[in-house]
Coordinates of C-alpha atoms and ligand atoms in Angstrom, one line a residue:
X1 CA 109.2 104.9 128.7
X2 CA 106.6 106.8 126.7
X3 CA 103.5 105.3 125.6
X4 CA 102.5 103.9 122.2
X5 CA 99.0 104.7 121.0
X6 CA 99.2 102.1 118.3
X7 CA 100.1 99.2 120.7
X8 CA 98.3 97.2 123.4
X9 CA 101.6 95.5 124.7
X10 CA 102.8 96.2 128.1
X11 CA 106.3 97.3 127.1
X12 CA 106.6 99.7 130.1
X13 CA 106.7 96.6 132.3
X14 CA 108.6 94.1 130.3
X15 CA 110.4 94.1 126.8
X16 CA 110.8 91.2 124.4
X17 CA 114.7 90.4 123.8
X18 CA 114.2 87.5 121.4
X19 CA 111.7 85.7 119.2
X20 CA 111.9 82.0 118.3
X21 CA 109.5 81.3 115.4
X22 CA 108.3 78.0 114.0
X23 CA 106.1 78.9 111.0
X24 CA 104.3 76.3 108.9
X25 CA 102.9 78.0 105.6
X26 CA 99.7 76.3 104.5
X27 CA 98.8 77.6 101.0
X28 CA 95.6 75.5 100.7
X29 CA 94.1 77.2 103.9
X30 CA 96.0 80.5 103.4
X31 CA 97.0 80.3 107.0
X32 CA 100.4 80.2 108.9
X33 CA 100.3 77.6 111.7
X34 CA 102.8 79.1 114.2
X35 CA 104.4 78.9 117.3
X36 CA 106.3 81.9 118.9
X37 CA 108.7 81.7 121.9
X38 CA 109.3 85.2 123.3
X39 CA 112.0 85.8 125.6
X40 CA 110.8 88.5 127.8
X41 CA 112.8 90.6 130.3
X42 CA 110.9 91.9 133.2
X43 CA 111.1 95.6 134.3
X44 CA 109.4 95.5 137.7
X45 CA 109.0 93.5 140.8
X46 CA 105.8 91.3 141.4
X47 CA 105.4 90.8 137.7
X48 CA 102.8 88.1 136.7
X49 CA 100.9 89.4 133.7
X50 CA 101.7 90.7 130.3
X51 CA 99.8 91.8 127.1
X52 CA 100.7 91.0 123.5
X53 CA 99.4 92.5 120.3
X54 CA 97.4 90.2 118.0
X55 CA 95.0 90.8 115.1
X56 CA 92.8 88.2 113.8
X57 CA 95.0 85.5 115.3
X58 CA 93.4 82.1 116.6
X59 CA 95.3 81.6 119.8
X60 CA 95.4 77.9 120.7
X61 CA 97.7 78.0 123.9
X62 CA 100.0 79.8 125.9
X63 CA 102.8 78.6 128.3
X64 CA 105.4 80.5 130.3
X65 CA 108.7 78.6 131.0
X66 CA 107.0 75.5 129.9
X67 CA 104.0 75.6 132.4
X68 CA 100.4 76.3 131.0
X69 CA 99.4 80.1 131.4
X70 CA 96.0 81.5 131.4
X71 CA 94.9 83.9 128.6
X72 CA 92.0 86.0 127.5
X73 CA 91.5 87.9 124.3
X74 CA 90.4 91.4 125.0
X75 CA 88.0 93.4 122.8
X76 CA 88.7 93.9 119.3
X77 CA 89.8 97.3 118.0
X78 CA 89.3 98.5 114.5
X79 CA 93.1 98.7 113.7
X80 CA 94.9 97.9 116.7
X81 CA 93.6 94.3 116.9
X82 CA 93.0 92.3 119.9
X83 CA 95.0 92.3 123.0
X84 CA 96.2 89.0 124.3
X85 CA 96.2 89.2 128.0
X86 CA 98.4 86.5 129.7
X87 CA 98.5 85.6 133.4
X88 CA 101.7 83.7 134.3
X89 CA 101.6 80.9 136.7
X90 CA 104.2 82.5 139.0
X91 CA 105.6 85.9 139.9
X92 CA 108.8 87.4 138.6
X93 CA 111.2 90.2 139.8
X94 CA 112.8 93.1 137.8
X95 CA 115.6 91.8 135.8
X96 CA 114.4 88.3 135.4
X97 CA 113.6 86.5 132.1
X98 CA 110.7 84.4 130.9
X99 CA 110.0 82.3 127.8
X100 CA 106.4 83.0 126.8
X101 CA 105.2 80.5 124.2
X102 CA 102.1 81.1 122.2
X103 CA 100.8 78.6 119.7
X104 CA 98.4 80.3 117.1
X105 CA 97.1 80.4 113.4
X106 CA 96.8 83.5 111.4
X107 CA 93.7 84.3 109.6
X108 CA 93.3 84.1 105.6
X109 CA 92.7 87.9 105.7
X110 CA 95.8 88.7 107.9
X111 CA 96.5 92.3 107.0
X112 CA 100.5 91.5 107.0
X113 CA 100.0 88.9 104.3
X114 CA 99.1 88.6 100.6
X115 CA 98.4 85.3 99.3
X116 CA 98.7 85.1 95.5
X117 CA 97.3 82.3 93.5
X118 CA 99.7 80.8 90.8
X119 CA 97.7 82.8 88.1
X120 CA 98.9 86.1 89.9
X121 CA 102.5 85.2 89.7
X122 CA 104.9 85.6 86.8
X123 CA 105.4 81.8 86.5
X124 CA 101.7 81.0 86.9
X125 CA 102.6 77.6 88.3
X126 CA 103.1 78.0 92.1
X127 CA 101.5 80.2 94.7
X128 CA 103.3 82.9 96.4
X129 CA 103.1 84.7 99.9
X130 CA 104.6 87.9 101.1
X131 CA 104.3 90.0 104.2
X132 CA 104.4 93.7 104.9
X133 CA 104.4 94.5 108.6
X134 CA 105.1 98.1 108.7
X135 CA 103.4 100.0 110.5
X136 CA 101.2 97.8 112.8
X137 CA 100.7 94.5 110.9
X138 CA 103.2 92.3 112.4
X139 CA 100.5 91.4 115.1
X140 CA 98.3 89.8 112.4
X141 CA 101.2 87.3 111.7
X142 CA 103.1 87.0 115.0
X143 CA 101.6 87.5 118.6
X144 CA 104.2 90.0 119.8
X145 CA 104.8 93.3 121.5
X146 CA 104.2 95.3 118.1
X147 CA 105.7 98.5 118.9
X148 CA 108.8 100.1 117.3
X149 CA 110.1 101.0 120.8
X150 CA 111.0 97.4 121.4
X151 CA 113.8 95.7 119.9
X152 CA 114.8 91.9 119.8
X153 CA 116.8 89.5 117.8
X154 CA 115.0 86.5 116.0
X155 CA 115.3 82.9 115.0
X156 CA 112.8 81.3 112.4
X157 CA 112.2 77.8 111.1
X158 CA 109.8 78.0 108.1
X159 CA 108.1 74.9 106.7
X160 CA 107.0 75.3 103.1
X161 CA 106.3 72.8 100.1
X162 CA 109.5 71.6 98.6
X163 CA 108.8 73.3 95.3
X164 CA 109.0 76.6 97.0
X165 CA 111.7 78.7 98.6
X166 CA 111.4 80.8 101.8
X167 CA 113.5 83.9 102.6
X168 CA 113.2 86.3 105.5
X169 CA 114.6 89.6 106.7
X170 CA 117.5 87.8 108.3
X171 CA 120.6 85.8 107.4
X172 CA 119.9 82.4 105.9
X173 CA 120.9 79.6 108.2
X174 CA 120.4 76.5 106.3
X175 CA 117.6 74.2 105.2
X176 CA 116.5 70.6 105.7
X177 CA 113.7 68.2 104.7
X178 CA 110.8 68.8 107.1
X179 CA 111.2 65.9 109.7
X180 CA 107.3 65.9 109.9
X181 CA 106.5 65.8 106.3
X182 CA 108.9 64.7 103.5
X183 CA 107.0 66.8 101.0
X184 CA 108.2 70.0 102.6
X185 CA 111.4 71.8 103.4
X186 CA 112.4 73.8 106.6
X187 CA 114.1 76.9 105.8
X188 CA 116.2 78.5 108.9
X189 CA 116.9 82.2 109.5
X190 CA 118.8 84.0 112.2
X191 CA 118.7 87.9 112.9
X192 CA 121.3 88.5 115.4
X193 CA 120.9 92.4 115.4
X194 CA 118.1 93.7 117.5
X195 CA 115.3 95.2 115.6
X196 CA 111.7 96.2 116.0
X197 CA 108.8 93.8 114.9
X198 CA 107.7 95.8 111.9
X199 CA 110.8 94.7 110.2
X200 CA 110.2 90.9 110.5
X201 CA 109.3 89.9 106.8
X202 CA 108.7 86.6 105.0
X203 CA 108.4 85.7 101.3
X204 CA 107.5 82.2 100.1
X205 CA 107.4 81.5 96.3
X206 CA 109.2 79.9 93.4
X207 CA 112.2 82.1 93.9
X208 CA 115.6 82.1 92.3
X209 CA 118.6 84.4 93.1
X210 CA 121.7 85.8 91.4
X211 CA 124.8 87.2 93.0
X212 CA 125.0 91.0 92.3
X213 CA 127.9 91.8 94.9
X214 CA 130.1 90.5 97.8
X215 CA 127.5 90.8 100.1
X216 CA 124.3 90.9 97.8
X217 CA 122.0 88.6 95.9
X218 CA 118.9 89.5 94.1
X219 CA 115.9 87.2 94.5
X220 CA 112.7 87.0 92.4
X221 CA 110.7 84.5 90.3
X222 CA 113.0 83.3 87.5
X223 CA 111.0 85.4 84.9
X224 CA 112.3 88.5 86.5
X225 CA 115.6 87.6 88.1
X226 CA 118.3 88.5 85.3
X227 CA 116.7 91.8 84.6
X228 CA 116.6 92.6 88.3
X229 CA 120.3 91.6 88.6
X230 CA 120.9 94.1 85.8
X231 CA 118.8 96.7 87.3
X232 CA 120.4 96.6 90.8
X233 CA 124.0 96.2 89.7
X234 CA 124.9 99.3 91.4
X235 CA 124.2 98.1 94.9
X236 CA 127.8 97.6 96.1
X237 CA 128.8 101.1 95.1
X238 CA 125.7 102.5 96.8
X239 CA 126.3 100.5 100.1
X240 CA 130.0 101.7 100.1
X241 CA 129.0 105.2 99.5
X242 CA 126.4 105.0 102.3
X243 CA 129.0 103.5 104.7
X244 CA 131.5 106.3 103.8
X245 CA 128.6 108.7 105.0
X246 CA 127.0 106.8 107.9
X247 CA 129.4 104.2 109.2
X248 CA 129.8 100.5 108.9
X249 CA 126.9 98.3 107.6
X250 CA 125.9 96.1 110.5
X251 CA 123.5 93.7 109.0
X252 CA 125.9 91.3 107.1
X253 CA 124.0 90.5 103.9
X254 CA 122.2 93.1 101.7
X255 CA 119.9 91.2 99.5
X256 CA 117.0 92.7 97.3
X257 CA 113.9 90.8 96.8
X258 CA 111.9 91.8 93.7
X259 CA 108.2 91.1 94.5
X260 CA 105.1 90.7 92.3
X261 CA 103.7 94.1 91.3
X262 CA 100.9 93.9 93.8
X263 CA 103.3 94.9 96.6
X264 CA 101.7 98.1 98.2
X265 CA 104.8 100.1 98.3
X266 CA 107.9 100.9 95.9
X267 CA 110.3 99.1 98.5
X268 CA 110.4 98.1 102.2
X269 CA 113.8 98.3 104.1
X270 CA 113.5 94.8 105.6
X271 CA 116.9 94.0 107.2
X272 CA 119.3 91.8 105.2
X273 CA 116.4 91.7 102.4
X274 CA 115.2 94.8 101.0
X275 CA 111.8 94.2 99.4
X276 CA 111.4 96.0 96.0
X277 CA 108.6 96.2 93.2
X278 CA 109.4 96.4 89.5
X279 CA 108.4 100.1 89.9
X280 CA 111.2 101.0 92.4
X281 CA 114.0 102.3 90.1
X282 CA 116.7 103.3 92.7
X283 CA 117.7 101.5 95.9
X284 CA 119.4 104.4 97.7
X285 CA 116.5 104.9 99.9
X286 CA 116.1 101.5 101.1
X287 CA 120.0 101.2 101.6
X288 CA 119.9 104.3 103.6
X289 CA 117.4 102.7 106.0
X290 CA 120.0 100.3 107.2
X291 CA 121.0 103.2 109.3
X292 CA 118.2 105.6 109.8
X293 CA 115.1 103.5 110.7
X294 CA 116.7 100.0 111.2
X295 CA 119.5 100.9 113.4
X296 CA 118.1 104.1 114.9
X297 CA 114.3 103.7 115.0
X298 CA 111.3 105.8 115.5
X299 CA 109.9 105.1 119.2
X300 CA 106.4 105.2 118.1
X301 CA 104.9 106.0 114.7
X302 CA 104.2 109.7 115.7
X303 CA 108.0 110.0 115.4
X304 CA 108.0 108.4 111.7
X305 CA 109.8 111.6 110.4
X306 CA 112.9 110.5 112.2
X307 CA 113.0 107.3 110.0
X308 CA 111.9 108.8 107.0
X309 CA 113.3 112.3 107.0
X310 CA 116.9 111.1 107.8
X311 CA 116.5 108.5 105.2
X312 CA 115.6 110.9 102.5
X313 CA 118.4 113.1 103.7
X314 CA 120.9 110.3 103.5
X315 CA 119.5 108.9 100.2
X316 CA 120.0 112.5 98.6
X317 CA 123.6 112.5 100.1
X318 CA 124.3 109.3 98.2
X319 CA 122.9 111.0 95.2
X320 CA 125.1 113.9 95.9
X321 CA 128.3 111.6 96.0
X322 CA 127.3 109.6 93.1
X323 CA 126.1 112.3 90.9
X324 CA 126.4 115.8 91.8
X325 CA 125.2 118.5 94.4
X326 CA 122.9 119.8 91.5
X327 CA 121.3 116.4 91.4
X328 CA 120.7 116.5 95.1
X329 CA 119.1 120.0 94.9
X330 CA 117.0 118.7 92.0
X331 CA 115.5 115.8 93.9
X332 CA 114.9 118.1 96.8
X333 CA 113.0 120.3 94.7
X334 CA 110.9 117.4 93.6
X335 CA 110.3 116.5 97.2
X336 CA 109.2 120.0 98.0
X337 CA 106.4 119.5 95.3
X338 CA 105.4 116.2 96.8
X339 CA 105.0 117.8 100.1
X340 CA 102.9 120.5 98.6
X341 CA 100.8 117.8 97.1
X342 CA 100.3 116.0 100.4
X343 CA 99.4 119.3 102.2
X344 CA 96.9 120.0 99.4
X345 CA 95.3 116.6 99.6
X346 CA 95.1 116.5 103.5
X347 CA 94.3 120.1 103.8
X348 CA 96.7 122.7 105.3
X349 CA 94.9 122.8 108.6
X350 CA 94.9 119.0 109.0
X351 CA 97.0 117.9 112.0
X352 CA 98.2 114.9 110.1
X353 CA 100.5 117.3 108.0
X354 CA 102.3 118.0 111.4
X355 CA 105.9 116.7 111.3
X356 CA 104.9 115.1 114.7
X357 CA 101.2 114.4 114.6
X358 CA 99.3 112.8 117.4
X359 CA 98.2 109.3 116.3
X360 CA 95.7 108.8 119.3
X361 CA 92.8 106.8 117.7
X362 CA 94.5 107.3 114.2
X363 CA 95.2 104.1 111.9
X364 CA 98.9 104.8 110.9
X365 CA 97.8 103.6 107.4
X366 CA 95.3 106.5 107.1
X367 CA 98.2 109.0 108.3
X368 CA 100.7 108.0 105.8
X369 CA 101.9 110.6 103.2
X370 CA 105.0 112.3 102.0
X371 CA 104.7 114.7 105.0
X372 CA 107.2 112.7 107.2
X373 CA 109.5 112.1 104.3
X374 CA 109.7 115.6 102.7
X375 CA 108.9 117.8 105.8
X376 CA 111.4 116.0 107.6
X377 CA 113.8 116.4 104.8
X378 CA 113.2 120.1 104.5
X379 CA 113.7 120.6 108.2
X380 CA 117.2 118.8 107.9
X381 CA 118.1 120.8 104.8
X382 CA 117.2 124.0 106.6
X383 CA 119.3 123.0 109.6
X384 CA 122.1 122.2 107.2
X385 CA 122.0 125.6 105.7
X386 CA 121.8 127.3 109.1
X387 CA 124.6 125.3 110.6
X388 CA 127.4 125.2 108.1
X389 CA 126.6 123.2 104.9
X390 CA 126.3 119.5 103.8
X391 CA 129.6 118.2 105.3
X392 CA 129.1 119.7 108.7
X393 CA 125.4 118.5 109.0
X394 CA 126.3 115.0 107.7
X395 CA 128.8 115.0 110.5
X396 CA 125.8 115.4 112.9
X397 CA 123.7 112.7 111.2
X398 CA 126.6 110.2 111.5
X399 CA 127.1 111.0 115.1
X400 CA 123.2 110.9 115.8
X401 CA 123.3 107.3 114.3
X402 CA 126.4 106.3 116.5
X403 CA 124.7 107.7 119.5
X404 CA 121.3 106.0 119.0
X405 CA 122.2 102.9 117.2
X406 CA 120.2 99.8 118.4
X407 CA 117.7 102.0 120.2
X408 CA 114.3 103.9 119.5
X409 CA 114.1 107.5 119.9
X410 CA 111.6 110.4 120.0
X411 CA 111.8 113.8 118.2
X412 CA 112.4 115.4 121.7
X413 CA 115.4 113.1 122.1
X414 CA 116.6 113.9 118.7
X415 CA 116.4 117.6 119.3
X416 CA 118.2 117.4 122.6
X417 CA 121.1 115.6 120.8
X418 CA 121.1 118.4 118.0
X419 CA 121.4 121.0 120.8
X420 CA 124.2 119.0 122.2
X421 CA 126.3 118.5 119.0
X422 CA 125.8 122.1 117.9
X423 CA 126.5 123.3 121.4
X424 CA 128.5 126.3 119.9
X425 CA 125.5 127.5 117.8
X426 CA 122.8 127.2 120.3
X427 CA 121.8 130.8 119.4
X428 CA 121.4 129.5 115.8
X429 CA 119.3 126.7 116.8
X430 CA 117.2 128.9 119.3
X431 CA 116.0 131.0 116.2
X432 CA 114.4 128.0 114.6
X433 CA 110.6 128.1 115.2
X434 CA 110.4 124.5 116.5
X435 CA 106.8 124.7 117.3
X436 CA 105.8 125.7 113.6
X437 CA 108.2 123.0 112.2
X438 CA 107.0 120.1 114.6
X439 CA 103.6 120.7 115.8
X440 CA 101.8 123.0 113.2
X441 CA 100.0 121.8 110.2
X442 CA 100.6 122.9 106.7
X443 CA 103.9 123.8 104.7
X444 CA 106.8 124.5 106.9
X445 CA 108.0 128.1 107.9
X446 CA 110.8 128.0 105.2
X447 CA 110.5 129.7 101.9
X448 CA 114.0 129.7 100.3
X449 CA 114.0 126.1 99.4
X450 CA 111.3 126.5 96.7
X451 CA 112.7 129.5 94.9
X452 CA 116.4 128.6 95.2
X453 CA 116.0 125.1 94.1
X454 CA 113.3 126.0 91.3
X455 CA 115.8 128.6 89.9
X456 CA 118.6 126.0 89.9
X457 CA 116.6 123.6 88.1
X458 CA 114.7 125.5 85.6
X459 CA 117.6 127.7 84.4
X460 CA 121.3 127.1 84.0
X461 CA 122.0 123.7 85.3
X462 CA 119.6 121.7 83.5
X463 CA 117.8 122.2 79.9
X464 CA 114.9 124.5 80.0
X465 CA 111.5 123.0 80.6
X466 CA 108.6 123.7 78.3
X467 CA 106.3 126.3 80.2
X468 CA 102.8 125.0 80.6
X469 CA 100.7 126.5 77.8
X470 CA 97.9 128.8 79.3
X471 CA 96.3 130.0 76.0
X472 CA 95.5 128.4 72.9
X473 CA 99.1 128.9 71.4
X474 CA 100.3 125.5 71.2
X475 CA 103.3 126.1 69.0
X476 CA 105.4 126.1 72.1
X477 CA 105.4 122.3 72.3
X478 CA 108.2 120.8 70.1
X479 CA 109.3 117.2 69.8
X480 CA 112.6 118.2 70.9
X481 CA 111.5 119.7 74.3
X482 CA 111.8 116.2 75.9
X483 CA 114.5 114.8 74.0
X484 CA 117.3 116.4 76.0
X485 CA 115.4 115.8 79.4
X486 CA 116.6 113.0 81.6
X487 CA 113.6 110.8 82.9
X488 CA 114.1 112.7 86.3
X489 CA 113.4 115.8 84.7
X490 CA 110.5 114.5 82.6
X491 CA 109.0 113.6 86.1
X492 CA 109.5 117.0 87.4
X493 CA 108.2 118.7 84.2
X494 CA 104.9 116.7 84.6
X495 CA 104.8 117.4 88.4
X496 CA 104.9 121.0 87.7
X497 CA 101.9 120.6 85.3
X498 CA 99.9 118.7 87.9
X499 CA 100.4 121.6 90.2
X500 CA 98.5 124.1 87.8
X501 CA 94.8 124.0 86.9
X502 CA 93.9 121.2 84.5
X503 CA 95.2 121.9 81.0
X504 CA 92.5 122.1 78.4
X505 CA 91.9 118.9 76.6
X506 CA 93.4 120.3 73.2
X507 CA 96.7 120.8 75.3
X508 CA 97.1 117.3 76.5
X509 CA 96.2 115.9 73.1
X510 CA 98.8 118.1 71.5
X511 CA 101.2 116.9 74.2
X512 CA 100.5 113.3 73.0
X513 CA 101.0 114.1 69.6
X514 CA 104.3 116.0 70.0
X515 CA 105.8 113.7 72.8
X516 CA 104.0 110.4 72.7
X517 CA 103.9 110.2 76.4
X518 CA 101.4 107.2 76.2
X519 CA 104.2 105.1 75.2
X520 CA 106.4 105.9 78.3
X521 CA 106.7 102.9 80.5
X522 CA 108.6 104.5 83.4
X523 CA 106.1 104.2 86.0
X524 CA 106.9 107.5 87.8
X525 CA 106.4 109.3 84.4
X526 CA 103.2 107.2 83.2
X527 CA 101.5 107.8 86.5
X528 CA 101.9 111.6 86.3
X529 CA 101.0 111.7 82.6
X530 CA 97.9 109.6 83.1
X531 CA 96.6 111.6 85.9
X532 CA 97.1 114.8 83.9
X533 CA 95.1 113.3 81.1
X534 CA 92.2 112.3 83.3
X535 CA 92.2 115.6 85.0
X536 CA 91.9 117.3 81.6
X537 CA 88.9 114.9 81.0
X538 CA 90.4 113.0 78.2
X539 CA 88.2 109.8 78.2
X540 CA 90.7 107.8 76.0
X541 CA 93.2 107.9 79.1
X542 CA 90.6 106.5 81.6
X543 CA 91.2 102.7 80.5
X544 CA 95.0 103.3 80.5
X545 CA 94.8 104.9 84.1
X546 CA 92.6 102.1 85.4
X547 CA 94.8 99.5 83.8
X548 CA 97.9 101.2 85.6
X549 CA 95.9 101.2 88.9
X550 CA 95.2 97.5 88.7
X551 CA 98.2 96.1 86.9
X552 CA 100.4 97.0 89.8
X553 CA 99.4 97.7 93.2
X554 CA 101.9 100.4 94.8
X555 CA 99.6 102.7 96.7
X556 CA 101.6 105.8 95.7
X557 CA 100.2 105.1 92.0
X558 CA 97.1 102.9 92.5
X559 CA 95.3 105.3 95.0
X560 CA 95.5 108.6 93.2
X561 CA 94.8 107.0 89.8
X562 CA 91.5 105.5 91.1
X563 CA 90.7 108.9 92.8
X564 CA 91.2 110.8 89.5
X565 CA 88.9 108.5 87.6
X566 CA 86.5 108.6 90.3
X567 CA 86.4 112.4 90.2
X568 CA 85.7 112.3 86.5
X569 CA 82.0 112.4 86.9
X570 CA 81.3 110.5 83.7
X571 CA 83.7 107.5 84.8
X572 CA 82.9 107.6 88.6
X573 CA 80.8 104.3 88.2
X574 CA 83.6 102.8 86.1
X575 CA 86.2 103.5 88.8
X576 CA 83.8 101.7 91.3
X577 CA 83.2 99.0 89.0
X578 CA 86.9 98.2 88.1
X579 CA 87.7 98.4 91.8
X580 CA 85.0 95.9 92.7
X581 CA 86.2 93.6 90.0
X582 CA 89.9 93.7 91.3
X583 CA 89.3 94.0 95.1
X584 CA 89.4 90.3 95.8
X585 CA 92.9 89.9 94.3
X586 CA 94.2 93.2 95.8
X587 CA 96.7 93.6 98.8
X588 CA 94.3 93.8 101.8
X589 CA 95.7 97.2 103.0
X590 CA 95.6 98.6 99.5
X591 CA 92.0 97.3 99.1
X592 CA 91.0 98.7 102.2
X593 CA 92.5 102.3 101.6
X594 CA 91.1 102.4 98.2
X595 CA 87.7 101.6 99.4
X596 CA 87.9 104.4 101.8
X597 CA 89.2 106.8 99.0
X598 CA 86.2 105.9 96.8
X599 CA 83.8 105.9 99.9
X600 CA 82.6 102.3 99.3
X601 CA 81.9 99.9 101.8
X602 CA 82.2 95.9 101.5
X603 CA 78.6 95.7 100.6
X604 CA 78.6 98.3 97.9
X605 CA 81.7 97.1 96.3
X606 CA 80.6 93.3 96.1
X607 CA 77.2 94.1 94.8
X608 CA 78.6 96.0 91.8
Ligands
LIG1 C1 103.2 110.3 110.6 C2 102.9 108.9 110.8 C3 102.3 108.2 109.5 C4 102.4 107.0 109.3 C5 103.1 106.1 110.2 C6 104.1 105.0 109.8 C7 103.8 104.1 108.8 C8 102.5 104.1 108.0 C9 102.2 103.0 107.2 O1 101.1 102.8 106.6 C10 103.3 102.0 106.5 C11 104.2 102.5 105.7 C12 105.1 101.6 104.9 C13 106.0 102.2 104.1 C14 107.0 101.4 103.3 C15 107.7 102.0 102.3 C16 107.8 103.2 102.1 O2 108.9 103.9 102.4 C17 107.4 103.5 100.5 C18 107.0 104.8 100.2 C19 106.0 104.9 99.1 C20 106.3 104.2 97.9 O3 107.5 104.6 97.3 O4 105.7 103.4 97.4
ZN2 ZN1 111.5 104.9 103.7

């Protein structure tokens, strides 16, 4: 088994098969009092010690098969956490199982958890808790082998105040009054499909749900639930389309939970219960993860492109089935621009722009970008063109899913299977510059995508976009320009402008006069428009940009908006001041990354 640079756990010597969790959610102290029983399979003889991942956990006791076990906490690592080294009171042989029980408490600053006060919720009356474990944060909630190379089932019992509801990334398995405390309810969950620790998820809040399909409900605070049910009404059609492409959906239920806007990502593919924020407009990506990522999983975070590149490929194939091939091409072109932006932001020589980067001593949160998504998609799209088109290549993707379902894979294993599947076209595959694609930074060795897709979108199949004005001639802007464009096209129009040098201030003002972009509430449009305005040094846009950066917490929007304002000299200090004012209520990971982006440490930010 290969090693995982992001985990201390000894998964070469033993692997977890099942977790049994008892969680007591304490909103007053902002901690979870917990017990986890890990059923561990031993992989070697004379086995008597194992290491689990933890981060900021207060470990109270450890036992093995009911007997007390000794444990020590190793040195704390900045992002990997603290190894929990356990010595068993007996030896085991290869093939035997042991139940290791750890009793512990989480920290109020656990990186997987955000605790919201009632004021931070839509209902304003009850507190709220949610988790986000990807990539390496599960260890701050559960002592476990926190590596995507290890897959296990889980059962959980969660005690919460009776006014609240708990849901998890699992099938709901009933509820009862907490036998220890009649003012609480214990919610029970079972996840019978083996999955990696990063997909364990929990939410506790004043939740309601509505049925949106034969295997789907939407959950949220009651203030959002009917709107959410309407927005995600296409879920079953998308699930069926995905099943037609990728094979049966194995997770039973497919529910969607709409979180408060501080959730750091647009969506998260937690099994049985996709997490979404109000800024996530389409669910096809998260549905696709049910096959690529959740069923076939990257073995370490260095192979994250296997999760995300295939998911983007499948998401766009769903778009192809439900809309058209042109729509797929259009989305692919948008993705190419996102890739160019990430390469520009990181720098084209930065090894983190490799499709398969080394994450030795690299915090996965620092490495995260569009690269695994869009360089991954570009490779698959390139292979599709070389090997016979979308139907032929989707056949490979489906077969890859069947081959590696319920396991975790490396890029090398994926490539070997590609060569096996296309054994009659090995000469074609040998012409691909694999080293350039996988292990070389910068844009991929692939030029046709940009031009082909650009031509398709700018001419013929979609209305002509307004050309960015370079001189003082502003008569090119007409109110009718945007009228005939879909919201997807407005997004791409603004993305093109963002790739140019900043527009003169007169031009963005004229755009506002003509198009009234300030009034657009679609977050993908608003985000790009406000960036464009701040880049053009339009002072009036600064408060709107900072408001968007703090009203919601999706890192894709919040981080660049803070950075744009920070880079506007006159408002540099204002960016710092607003960040300091909001930091305490931000998600811990978002707050940490914005602090790095704005080059502030804890001391500076709290003293402002
Ligand atoms: C190349 C390796 C880079 C990163 C390793 C993996 C994960 C890093 C991490 O920080 C966690 C990411 C979680 C993402 C969750 C959902 C995304 O798909 C959402 C994408 C952004 C958005 O739409 O808001
Ligand atoms: Zn994804």
